[in-house]
XYZ file of C-alpha atoms in Angstrom:
742
model
C 135.882 94.194 183.024
C 135.530 94.706 179.288
C 135.543 98.136 177.658
C 131.968 97.599 176.573
C 130.821 97.199 180.177
C 132.187 100.615 181.207
C 130.255 102.537 178.548
C 126.922 103.890 179.829
C 123.911 102.886 177.806
C 122.190 105.854 176.081
C 119.021 107.068 177.821
C 115.869 108.006 175.940
C 115.194 111.726 175.580
C 112.788 113.158 178.155
C 109.243 113.572 176.863
C 108.445 116.936 175.277
C 106.413 119.217 177.558
C 102.756 119.543 176.674
C 100.386 122.454 177.038
C 101.082 126.151 176.704
C 104.581 127.373 177.540
C 104.985 128.967 180.974
C 104.703 132.729 181.093
C 108.123 134.349 181.204
C 108.521 136.634 184.227
C 111.055 139.179 185.446
C 112.228 136.851 188.190
C 116.001 136.821 188.395
C 116.354 139.710 185.963
C 114.725 142.634 187.748
C 113.574 143.324 191.286
C 110.088 144.119 189.961
C 108.435 144.427 186.560
C 108.527 147.881 184.998
C 105.263 149.758 185.366
C 103.741 149.799 181.873
C 100.008 150.209 182.403
C 98.332 153.469 183.359
C 95.203 151.488 184.220
C 97.050 149.628 187.002
C 97.208 151.567 190.257
C 98.916 151.120 193.595
C 97.368 151.087 197.049
C 98.811 153.945 199.081
C 98.320 153.302 202.836
C 95.872 155.578 204.600
C 98.096 155.600 207.686
C 101.865 155.554 207.571
C 103.414 155.587 211.071
C 106.906 156.790 211.931
C 107.034 154.811 215.206
C 106.665 151.212 216.327
C 103.353 150.311 217.968
C 103.246 150.347 221.787
C 101.477 147.861 224.072
C 98.147 149.475 223.170
C 98.916 149.755 219.455
C 99.434 152.925 217.466
C 98.448 156.270 219.002
C 95.303 157.882 217.535
C 95.864 160.647 214.996
C 92.368 162.093 215.283
C 93.399 165.076 217.380
C 95.479 166.432 214.517
C 94.381 168.195 211.325
C 91.934 166.083 209.334
C 90.598 166.365 205.751
C 86.833 166.728 205.386
C 86.474 167.294 201.639
C 88.517 167.789 198.474
C 87.091 169.816 195.577
C 88.991 169.156 192.348
C 87.264 172.156 190.676
C 86.668 169.975 187.637
C 83.407 171.283 186.176
C 83.678 172.552 182.570
C 82.659 176.072 183.649
C 85.265 176.292 186.442
C 88.638 177.973 186.101
C 90.795 174.846 185.757
C 89.302 173.438 182.575
C 88.805 176.869 181.004
C 92.396 177.985 181.627
C 93.804 174.652 180.453
C 91.677 174.481 177.258
C 90.090 171.199 178.374
C 86.467 172.231 178.865
C 85.401 170.392 175.680
C 86.451 166.962 176.979
C 83.391 164.875 177.822
C 84.754 163.679 181.149
C 83.755 163.849 184.789
C 87.402 164.091 185.842
C 89.772 167.021 186.126
C 91.887 167.350 182.960
C 94.806 169.789 182.980
C 97.946 170.453 180.945
C 101.459 170.183 182.285
C 103.622 173.212 183.034
C 100.539 175.289 183.924
C 99.000 176.043 187.311
C 95.689 174.509 188.420
C 93.828 174.786 191.713
C 92.300 172.415 194.265
C 90.155 173.306 197.296
C 90.713 171.340 200.498
C 88.338 171.545 203.461
C 89.986 170.641 206.768
C 88.386 169.755 210.117
C 89.482 173.136 211.514
C 91.207 176.286 210.225
C 94.639 175.612 208.763
C 97.581 176.941 210.848
C 100.699 177.275 208.660
C 103.056 177.389 211.641
C 101.763 174.123 213.126
C 100.134 172.079 210.382
C 101.986 170.261 207.647
C 100.283 168.745 204.654
C 101.081 167.837 201.058
C 99.270 166.774 197.918
C 100.549 163.499 196.474
C 100.182 162.605 192.796
C 100.645 158.962 191.839
C 100.642 157.202 188.464
C 101.122 153.519 187.657
C 101.492 150.415 189.777
C 104.893 151.070 191.400
C 105.179 154.783 192.197
C 108.652 156.114 192.948
C 109.781 159.656 193.571
C 112.980 159.125 191.565
C 111.007 157.936 188.532
C 108.524 160.798 188.547
C 105.620 158.419 189.214
C 105.158 159.637 192.811
C 105.204 163.418 193.215
C 104.555 165.143 196.551
C 103.656 168.838 196.300
C 104.147 171.076 199.343
C 102.471 174.451 200.007
C 105.559 176.218 201.362
C 108.373 177.892 199.426
C 110.936 176.312 201.728
C 110.061 172.836 200.515
C 109.356 172.394 196.817
C 109.770 169.439 194.437
C 109.715 169.233 190.630
C 106.060 170.350 190.841
C 105.462 173.729 192.428
C 102.799 174.344 195.051
C 101.449 177.428 196.813
C 98.423 178.432 198.847
C 96.373 181.048 197.005
C 93.507 181.483 199.449
C 92.435 180.534 202.970
C 88.875 180.982 204.202
C 87.715 179.396 207.467
C 88.494 175.690 207.084
C 88.970 175.857 203.297
C 92.423 176.133 201.721
C 92.850 176.720 197.992
C 96.134 175.321 196.756
C 97.681 175.917 193.328
C 99.810 173.203 191.747
C 102.061 173.539 188.688
C 103.099 170.164 187.228
C 106.557 170.057 185.680
C 106.516 170.887 181.964
C 108.168 167.525 181.242
C 106.119 165.360 183.606
C 104.527 162.058 182.648
C 101.316 162.345 180.656
C 98.427 160.163 181.768
C 95.913 159.474 184.523
C 97.004 160.269 188.090
C 95.520 159.540 191.503
C 95.639 162.382 194.008
C 95.902 162.104 197.799
C 95.994 164.730 200.531
C 98.486 163.763 203.228
C 98.725 165.390 206.674
C 101.981 164.995 208.605
C 101.763 164.498 212.389
C 104.516 163.753 214.950
C 103.551 160.066 214.838
C 102.978 159.502 211.140
C 101.144 160.455 207.949
C 97.382 160.320 207.518
C 96.033 160.351 203.946
C 92.717 160.577 202.255
C 91.326 157.228 201.123
C 91.694 156.223 197.508
C 88.728 157.632 195.584
C 88.237 157.710 191.829
C 86.622 161.160 192.078
C 90.079 162.557 192.815
C 91.640 160.970 189.744
C 92.878 163.465 187.165
C 94.514 163.549 183.740
C 97.610 165.552 182.788
C 98.193 166.236 179.086
C 100.845 167.869 176.914
C 100.681 171.669 176.800
C 101.382 173.438 173.483
C 100.545 176.775 175.201
C 103.592 176.654 177.532
C 107.067 177.448 176.183
C 108.799 174.927 178.467
C 106.797 171.994 177.047
C 108.432 170.030 174.221
C 105.256 170.428 172.108
C 105.029 174.226 172.485
C 103.621 175.816 169.314
C 103.913 179.586 169.260
C 100.983 180.306 166.941
C 97.467 180.552 168.379
C 95.746 179.993 165.020
C 97.761 176.815 164.445
C 97.137 175.680 168.032
C 93.399 176.081 167.644
C 93.474 174.093 164.406
C 95.965 171.382 165.352
C 94.848 170.743 168.950
C 91.293 172.003 169.421
C 89.564 171.458 166.056
C 87.451 168.299 165.887
C 86.245 168.399 162.289
C 88.901 167.898 159.650
C 89.243 167.689 155.890
C 91.412 164.965 154.374
C 92.454 165.384 150.743
C 92.403 162.501 148.290
C 91.713 161.933 144.588
C 94.520 162.810 142.200
C 96.963 165.666 141.717
C 94.881 167.425 139.059
C 91.483 166.392 140.459
C 91.673 166.933 144.216
C 88.805 165.580 146.316
C 87.915 166.173 149.966
C 86.796 163.852 152.711
C 85.255 165.249 155.919
C 86.323 163.498 159.113
C 85.248 163.862 162.728
C 88.374 163.413 164.831
C 86.246 163.556 167.985
C 89.227 163.902 170.340
C 86.995 165.302 173.093
C 84.291 162.617 172.917
C 83.474 160.488 175.938
C 85.916 157.598 176.372
C 88.420 158.733 173.740
C 91.081 159.896 176.217
C 90.950 156.558 178.053
C 91.145 154.751 174.709
C 94.306 156.677 173.805
C 95.910 155.785 177.139
C 94.900 152.153 176.589
C 96.829 152.126 173.292
C 100.016 152.905 175.227
C 99.113 150.324 177.866
C 98.546 147.718 175.155
C 102.014 148.486 173.784
C 103.385 147.932 177.314
C 105.050 151.313 177.064
C 106.884 152.086 180.324
C 105.065 154.756 182.315
C 108.365 156.596 182.788
C 108.653 157.179 179.017
C 105.260 158.824 178.695
C 106.478 162.359 179.209
C 108.539 162.275 176.001
C 106.493 163.072 172.872
C 109.179 161.514 170.630
C 108.794 158.140 172.342
C 105.003 158.372 172.498
C 104.503 159.078 168.792
C 106.969 156.340 167.822
C 105.116 153.771 169.922
C 101.744 154.982 168.638
C 102.940 154.840 165.025
C 103.375 151.079 165.503
C 100.249 150.582 167.619
C 97.795 152.250 165.237
C 98.277 149.325 162.835
C 97.869 145.657 163.746
C 100.628 144.109 161.649
C 102.887 142.977 164.483
C 101.374 144.037 167.806
C 97.577 143.549 167.740
C 97.232 147.316 167.284
C 94.162 149.393 166.552
C 93.436 148.944 162.829
C 93.662 146.131 160.300
C 94.779 147.312 156.876
C 92.886 146.004 153.851
C 93.317 147.146 150.261
C 91.679 144.103 148.614
C 88.155 145.439 148.119
C 86.646 142.579 150.148
C 85.410 143.929 153.488
C 82.969 141.163 154.376
C 84.248 140.810 157.941
C 84.448 144.482 158.845
C 83.715 148.056 157.816
C 84.989 149.305 154.460
C 87.645 152.025 154.923
C 85.587 154.391 152.762
C 82.589 153.962 155.081
C 84.063 155.477 158.262
C 83.052 159.050 159.110
C 85.195 159.561 162.206
C 87.579 158.098 164.756
C 85.188 157.693 167.699
C 83.706 154.298 166.782
C 87.132 152.895 165.941
C 88.852 153.879 169.192
C 85.934 152.987 171.467
C 85.555 149.601 169.764
C 89.256 148.857 170.193
C 89.167 149.853 173.858
C 86.120 147.719 174.624
C 86.875 144.647 172.485
C 90.683 144.647 172.970
C 90.844 143.443 169.363
C 92.007 145.183 166.157
C 89.234 146.955 164.251
C 88.549 146.095 160.591
C 89.366 147.878 158.189
C 91.651 150.782 157.321
C 93.635 152.368 154.517
C 96.100 155.245 154.711
C 93.673 158.091 155.432
C 91.935 156.089 158.195
C 95.284 155.391 159.864
C 96.216 159.080 159.581
C 92.838 160.299 160.852
C 92.766 158.023 163.917
C 96.427 158.850 164.643
C 95.458 162.530 164.456
C 92.751 161.948 167.065
C 95.285 160.224 169.339
C 97.774 163.095 169.043
C 95.283 165.942 169.489
C 93.595 164.178 172.398
C 96.898 163.997 174.288
C 97.692 167.620 173.444
C 100.314 167.121 170.720
C 99.669 169.544 167.813
C 99.049 167.489 164.684
C 97.576 167.582 161.196
C 96.844 165.132 158.377
C 98.968 165.628 155.255
C 98.384 164.254 151.746
C 101.233 163.641 149.309
C 100.117 163.304 145.684
C 102.003 160.728 143.621
C 103.702 159.095 146.573
C 106.412 156.580 145.684
C 106.367 153.175 147.321
C 109.708 151.813 146.261
C 110.545 148.180 146.960
C 114.319 148.537 146.537
C 115.129 151.259 149.077
C 116.509 153.646 146.472
C 115.315 156.893 144.891
C 114.007 155.197 141.774
C 110.561 153.972 140.845
C 111.231 151.507 138.052
C 108.767 150.877 135.229
C 109.771 148.084 132.857
C 108.875 148.081 129.156
C 109.683 145.705 126.319
C 111.759 146.800 123.349
C 108.691 148.138 121.554
C 107.679 150.410 124.456
C 104.882 148.263 125.911
C 104.636 148.180 129.737
C 105.663 144.835 131.247
C 103.311 144.644 134.215
C 104.704 141.324 135.438
C 108.166 142.776 135.953
C 107.145 146.214 137.228
C 107.203 145.893 141.043
C 107.382 149.485 142.277
C 104.155 151.439 142.605
C 103.218 155.099 142.805
C 100.247 155.779 145.049
C 97.853 158.362 143.599
C 98.029 159.890 147.051
C 99.220 158.881 150.488
C 98.187 160.357 153.838
C 100.410 160.667 156.871
C 100.589 162.909 159.949
C 102.728 165.796 161.031
C 103.123 166.518 164.743
C 104.867 169.495 166.310
C 107.626 169.049 168.886
C 111.209 169.893 169.741
C 113.922 167.396 168.808
C 116.647 167.565 171.468
C 118.105 164.366 169.960
C 118.907 166.234 166.712
C 121.077 169.294 165.986
C 119.416 172.696 166.471
C 116.967 173.671 163.729
C 115.384 170.257 163.142
C 112.522 170.550 165.628
C 109.052 171.695 164.603
C 106.892 169.577 162.301
C 107.728 165.866 162.289
C 106.346 163.189 159.944
C 104.759 160.151 161.572
C 102.978 157.464 159.574
C 100.947 154.551 160.965
C 100.172 152.941 157.590
C 102.130 149.660 157.567
C 104.493 149.937 154.597
C 108.009 149.032 155.759
C 109.475 147.965 159.088
C 111.496 150.358 161.235
C 113.540 148.840 164.055
C 111.664 145.602 163.453
C 108.101 146.983 163.574
C 105.730 148.485 161.038
C 105.992 152.168 161.860
C 107.470 155.383 160.535
C 108.802 158.486 162.267
C 109.072 160.892 163.839
C 111.105 162.257 160.906
C 111.969 165.961 160.877
C 110.399 167.794 157.918
C 113.397 170.130 157.915
C 115.743 167.134 157.718
C 113.773 165.753 154.767
C 113.873 169.077 152.943
C 117.638 169.467 153.430
C 118.569 165.864 152.640
C 119.711 165.001 156.177
C 118.247 161.537 155.823
C 120.606 159.964 158.365
C 118.664 161.640 161.202
C 116.249 159.423 163.122
C 113.654 158.251 162.504
C 112.984 156.992 158.950
C 113.789 160.277 157.197
C 115.218 158.318 154.233
C 111.919 156.506 153.656
C 109.849 159.707 153.653
C 112.476 161.440 151.495
C 112.041 158.708 148.862
C 108.240 159.052 148.979
C 108.451 162.634 147.733
C 111.719 162.684 145.750
C 111.892 159.469 143.735
C 112.582 159.562 140.005
C 110.284 157.580 137.722
C 112.618 155.592 135.467
C 111.305 153.825 132.357
C 113.541 150.920 131.376
C 113.592 149.132 128.042
C 114.195 145.420 128.610
C 115.988 143.593 125.878
C 115.364 139.965 124.988
C 118.598 138.941 126.756
C 117.288 140.387 130.043
C 119.479 143.487 130.172
C 117.794 146.826 130.712
C 118.503 150.352 129.570
C 116.916 153.515 131.012
C 115.127 155.278 128.178
C 113.230 157.995 130.030
C 113.543 159.603 133.451
C 110.760 161.734 134.934
C 112.191 163.659 137.883
C 109.086 165.736 138.685
C 106.218 163.212 138.821
C 106.618 161.973 142.404
C 105.795 164.300 145.300
C 103.990 166.658 142.948
C 101.866 168.284 145.652
C 101.667 168.112 149.457
C 98.441 169.437 151.005
C 96.896 169.948 154.414
C 93.879 171.849 155.720
C 94.313 175.590 156.229
C 94.139 176.574 159.914
C 90.813 178.108 160.865
C 89.361 177.646 157.378
C 87.912 174.960 155.100
C 90.372 175.673 152.290
C 93.485 173.667 151.451
C 97.052 174.722 152.097
C 99.968 173.838 149.810
C 102.985 172.882 151.962
C 105.082 171.274 149.207
C 107.799 173.884 149.732
C 108.215 172.684 153.329
C 109.311 169.276 152.025
C 111.375 170.129 148.953
C 113.016 172.979 147.099
C 111.735 174.048 143.681
C 112.212 171.414 140.979
C 115.419 172.045 139.035
C 116.808 174.590 141.483
C 120.390 174.645 142.712
C 119.195 173.887 146.253
C 117.343 170.802 145.022
C 120.460 169.436 143.311
C 122.497 170.036 146.477
C 119.928 168.190 148.598
C 119.847 165.199 146.262
C 123.640 165.020 146.229
C 123.635 165.071 150.032
C 121.065 162.259 150.109
C 123.334 160.225 147.840
C 126.194 160.689 150.307
C 124.016 158.978 152.919
C 123.424 155.967 150.682
C 120.332 156.810 148.586
C 120.851 155.605 145.017
C 119.580 157.806 142.204
C 119.299 157.330 138.482
C 122.413 158.974 137.053
C 121.581 158.654 133.379
C 119.740 161.381 131.502
C 118.421 159.898 128.258
C 117.839 162.600 125.633
C 114.279 163.870 125.481
C 112.258 162.588 122.558
C 111.217 165.086 119.895
C 107.615 163.898 120.148
C 105.472 164.728 123.183
C 102.320 162.914 124.205
C 99.664 164.656 126.319
C 96.641 163.186 128.096
C 93.657 165.454 128.868
C 92.085 166.404 132.199
C 88.605 164.891 132.345
C 85.701 165.050 134.795
C 83.770 161.825 134.376
C 80.980 160.375 136.516
C 80.745 156.698 137.383
C 78.826 154.928 134.619
C 79.602 157.467 131.855
C 80.907 156.650 128.394
C 83.634 159.076 127.351
C 86.320 159.847 124.806
C 90.020 159.916 125.690
C 91.816 162.276 123.328
C 95.518 161.434 123.188
C 97.492 164.262 121.619
C 100.860 163.671 119.931
C 103.007 166.737 119.256
C 105.885 166.563 116.770
C 108.494 169.177 117.720
C 110.951 168.191 114.980
C 111.301 169.378 111.387
C 110.672 165.889 110.020
C 107.751 163.508 109.835
C 107.533 161.105 112.777
C 105.841 157.718 113.036
C 104.967 156.418 116.495
C 104.007 152.824 117.257
C 101.897 153.602 120.312
C 100.336 151.571 123.106
C 97.291 153.026 124.850
C 96.444 151.105 128.015
C 93.574 151.735 130.433
C 93.379 149.888 133.739
C 91.218 149.946 136.809
C 93.650 150.647 139.660
C 93.581 150.893 143.408
C 94.594 154.284 144.765
C 97.922 152.646 145.630
C 98.719 152.522 141.914
C 98.375 148.736 141.818
C 96.506 147.612 138.692
C 93.392 145.489 139.129
C 92.185 144.839 135.555
C 93.068 146.171 132.132
C 89.917 147.181 130.241
C 91.422 149.082 127.300
C 94.361 148.248 125.042
C 94.948 149.913 121.669
C 98.004 149.836 119.401
C 97.615 152.696 116.905
C 100.351 153.752 114.512
C 100.402 157.542 114.532
C 101.996 159.567 111.718
C 102.685 163.212 112.641
C 103.777 165.865 110.204
C 106.643 168.260 111.153
C 105.721 170.843 113.817
C 102.171 169.500 113.896
C 99.848 167.829 116.388
C 97.838 164.655 115.896
C 94.970 163.411 118.049
C 94.180 159.775 118.589
C 90.714 159.162 120.059
C 90.027 156.193 122.332
C 86.359 155.429 123.046
C 85.825 154.223 126.618
C 82.508 152.466 127.231
C 81.210 152.151 130.772
C 80.292 148.497 130.310
C 83.994 147.730 129.905
C 85.033 149.212 133.250
C 81.952 149.245 135.500
C 82.013 145.588 136.543
C 85.757 145.797 137.133
C 85.721 148.973 139.245
C 87.382 148.830 142.637
C 86.898 151.348 145.434
C 87.653 155.016 144.775
C 86.923 154.362 141.079
C 90.338 155.191 139.623
C 91.115 154.652 135.951
C 94.800 154.726 135.055
C 95.777 155.458 131.463
C 99.342 154.920 130.246
C 100.457 155.834 126.758
C 103.851 154.585 125.638
C 105.375 154.276 122.219
C 108.483 154.036 120.107
C 109.401 156.561 117.411
C 110.360 154.571 114.336
C 112.749 157.137 112.919
C 114.804 157.689 116.100
C 114.102 154.655 118.310
C 113.210 156.993 121.170
C 110.584 156.043 123.753
C 107.706 158.354 124.702
C 105.483 157.998 127.768
C 102.556 159.700 129.503
C 100.420 158.723 132.499
C 97.105 160.012 133.794
C 94.843 158.980 136.665
C 91.156 159.802 136.228
C 89.035 159.567 139.365
C 85.418 158.935 138.449
C 82.882 161.147 140.224
C 80.439 159.355 142.514
C 76.864 160.430 143.186
C 76.382 162.537 146.322
C 74.363 162.196 149.492
C 72.014 165.089 150.188
C 71.845 166.078 153.869
C 69.308 168.540 155.231
C 69.176 169.696 158.849
C 66.064 171.292 160.355
C 65.199 172.659 163.784
C 65.721 175.838 165.831
C 69.459 175.330 166.112
C 69.739 175.773 169.876
C 71.757 173.891 172.475
C 69.795 171.020 174.099
C 66.870 171.406 171.666
C 66.071 168.476 169.396
C 66.855 168.762 165.680
C 66.354 166.542 162.641
C 68.925 165.394 160.059
C 67.634 163.871 156.823
C 69.829 161.914 154.403
C 68.613 161.378 150.838
C 70.164 159.243 148.117
C 69.051 158.290 144.622
C 70.535 155.228 142.924
C 71.473 156.651 139.492
C 72.265 153.263 137.957
C 70.115 150.726 136.151
C 71.313 147.982 138.490
C 70.413 147.414 142.144
C 72.688 148.268 145.060
C 72.847 145.559 147.742
C 74.024 145.564 151.368
C 74.091 149.343 151.670
C 75.404 150.968 154.862
C 74.962 154.655 155.697
C 76.867 156.300 158.560
C 76.296 159.760 159.995
C 77.777 161.884 162.808
C 78.614 165.464 163.782
C 81.019 166.776 166.443
C 79.270 168.297 169.436
C 75.888 167.382 167.985
C 75.441 163.757 166.988
C 77.211 160.587 168.056
C 78.013 158.096 165.269
C 74.878 156.436 163.903
C 74.397 153.898 161.128
C 71.609 152.369 159.057
C 71.558 149.227 156.870
C 69.544 148.762 153.666
C 69.514 145.332 152.110
C 68.510 146.604 148.666
C 68.277 149.934 146.847
C 66.648 149.327 143.468
C 68.119 150.995 140.404
C 66.591 154.455 139.873
C 64.909 154.491 143.309
C 65.596 156.767 146.291
C 65.964 156.320 150.023
C 65.446 158.745 152.899
C 66.810 158.323 156.431
C 65.703 160.702 159.196
C 67.578 160.912 162.489
C 66.850 163.038 165.577
C 69.710 164.580 167.539
C 70.299 167.115 170.324
C 73.220 169.575 170.025
C 75.413 169.697 173.129
C 77.259 172.963 172.539
C 77.071 176.206 170.599
C 79.103 177.028 167.495
C 79.408 176.028 163.858
C 79.791 172.360 163.040
C 78.956 169.887 160.280
C 76.871 166.763 159.953
C 78.687 164.301 157.698
C 77.481 161.038 156.176
C 78.805 158.256 153.968
C 77.102 155.562 151.904
C 78.949 152.350 151.180
C 78.194 149.052 149.480
C 80.241 146.512 147.499
C 79.165 148.003 144.147
C 79.619 151.663 145.101
C 82.191 153.056 147.495
C 82.968 156.531 148.774
C 79.623 158.309 148.463
C 79.598 161.287 150.817
C 77.654 164.342 151.870
C 77.779 167.051 154.512
C 75.754 169.949 155.849
C 76.956 172.908 157.918
C 75.019 173.674 161.101
C 75.178 176.746 163.356
C 74.031 176.212 166.937
C 73.220 179.135 169.222
C 73.379 178.971 173.062
């Protein structure tokens, strides 16, 4: 036989499979899939026999103790919800906090006899409950037999037994099913599965054993119980406020928060650890890589969703996500932070929204924000990649950090705005604020990124014609200029900059920066000599549509005449510092006598910027220049936030619980042009659910009035807030305080 005959002929490749790929299962890798959905429950058998059936089947258990009724004591005015600070939740279920005792009344078929009768309460969460995993917890009434949850009988009256249960202070947070099980010689008889006996267990910042314990009642009231918040925006020297209804107690919000963890397929067994929960939620609040809650959009085109500036609260966003199972459009940093705040407070984790003014977003992973200029001192916008956000909002949440050395618990930074990936997903934190302040940026999670946001140097580089660059000016104080949050129990702002960084120029600050360098953060080492000419830009309060003068002041600190070839640039910018359009460019030559000042006036006409305005109406002015006599570069930057018209809100009525009231919103279009596709939103915690109204056209100079009826649900002081939004005019707001009596 020839060699050719022994060689097998090649076979054609098998055809490629068609259709969707098969779903990958746990088969062969795990005995069963990990329970990762709180919404999935297990069927616990009503009868569980200890013996094999006889010829006539199982013996009847009816002659033994039976359960007639179970009272979860779940009304808002009953002791459970009052003691556990959960009476404000709009829910028909019992909601308690872990590590703290609650009570349940059980009515038996006859009086309970402790010497003869044995029963237990069983708490179950998830689809595969196991005692060893903490997803099945039996609670016994006797001291002789206790589990991780304590139980005791507090009262017995006829057939009714009142039993107190204390969940472990580190138990899983979520929705449990409760059963009452009676033990007989032949087996266990349980109550049937009924949704009325479902209950929620939350984190407990009032109990010292809980990882989120916060030993300050004023802070607890603010960071857990307060529904109405203030989020700071604008610019460092022109701070603005935005009211926001967190609505953590509103109907359906708690289930929506649990759904977020289900959607992330977070194992049920991890849901007692606040570190793991906030890290998962930080990724899930944005939709970049996991179909999370909110779609980020900074483009200015919001045709297919709601403009970020239009939202008034978190309720609509979370309920829409829970019902549609699709990401909600659209969000920017303060929306991410506000909805994240609702998630945290709803679950019982103390949290607050924080604003950092002049927040560095550095594309190189170092401690430098690089601004490139040509040899004459003119900004090269094509080569300048780093940006400084006028402000950036993130969250702080309070918890212990057993994974870090002692002293680094307390406030932790978490940020849901998708900026950079962390462990492969768009998320940030939890990063210890103490670690950030002391330069311990190696500590998990993402401390180095937050450290750079508040500690970067702004470095101006002069780029030569051969492509080489030389640092000509370093501003070490511009970034992280001010960190604000709302004062607890008040409507004023609180400066917490000193919690993030030591005083500029102090010995401690230098030590911290040196430590950060040891962990790999690169800083600008050079210190170019300061120029002997200063340039100062004024603080201005300008309304949208105004013409104004920009007075640029040059100060000669030397004993000789100085000549500056200056560049004055004005651009419309997004609040992220990214330029949209340049509307002003002047190149004056300024001659300044020794020890004298010289003003250069730039006239800014509204017609040059109005049609180019993007949301939040920020104008960014940069003045750079080169001193002819010395070759030194001078620079100055200023963000001017134009003032928008206001909504006027008036509330009328008796101001009593359950009595109808009227809210009226008024707006006058101050411009000569028409406003089209106008949306107004309005809501108020404890008084008014989110409502909206659409106006196709508001003619220039005309007014609109919207009247809405509402019925307050609870007493106290609250606010009605409203926003107006349209493509030509963003971020118009108004609010009115309301006091409701019982």
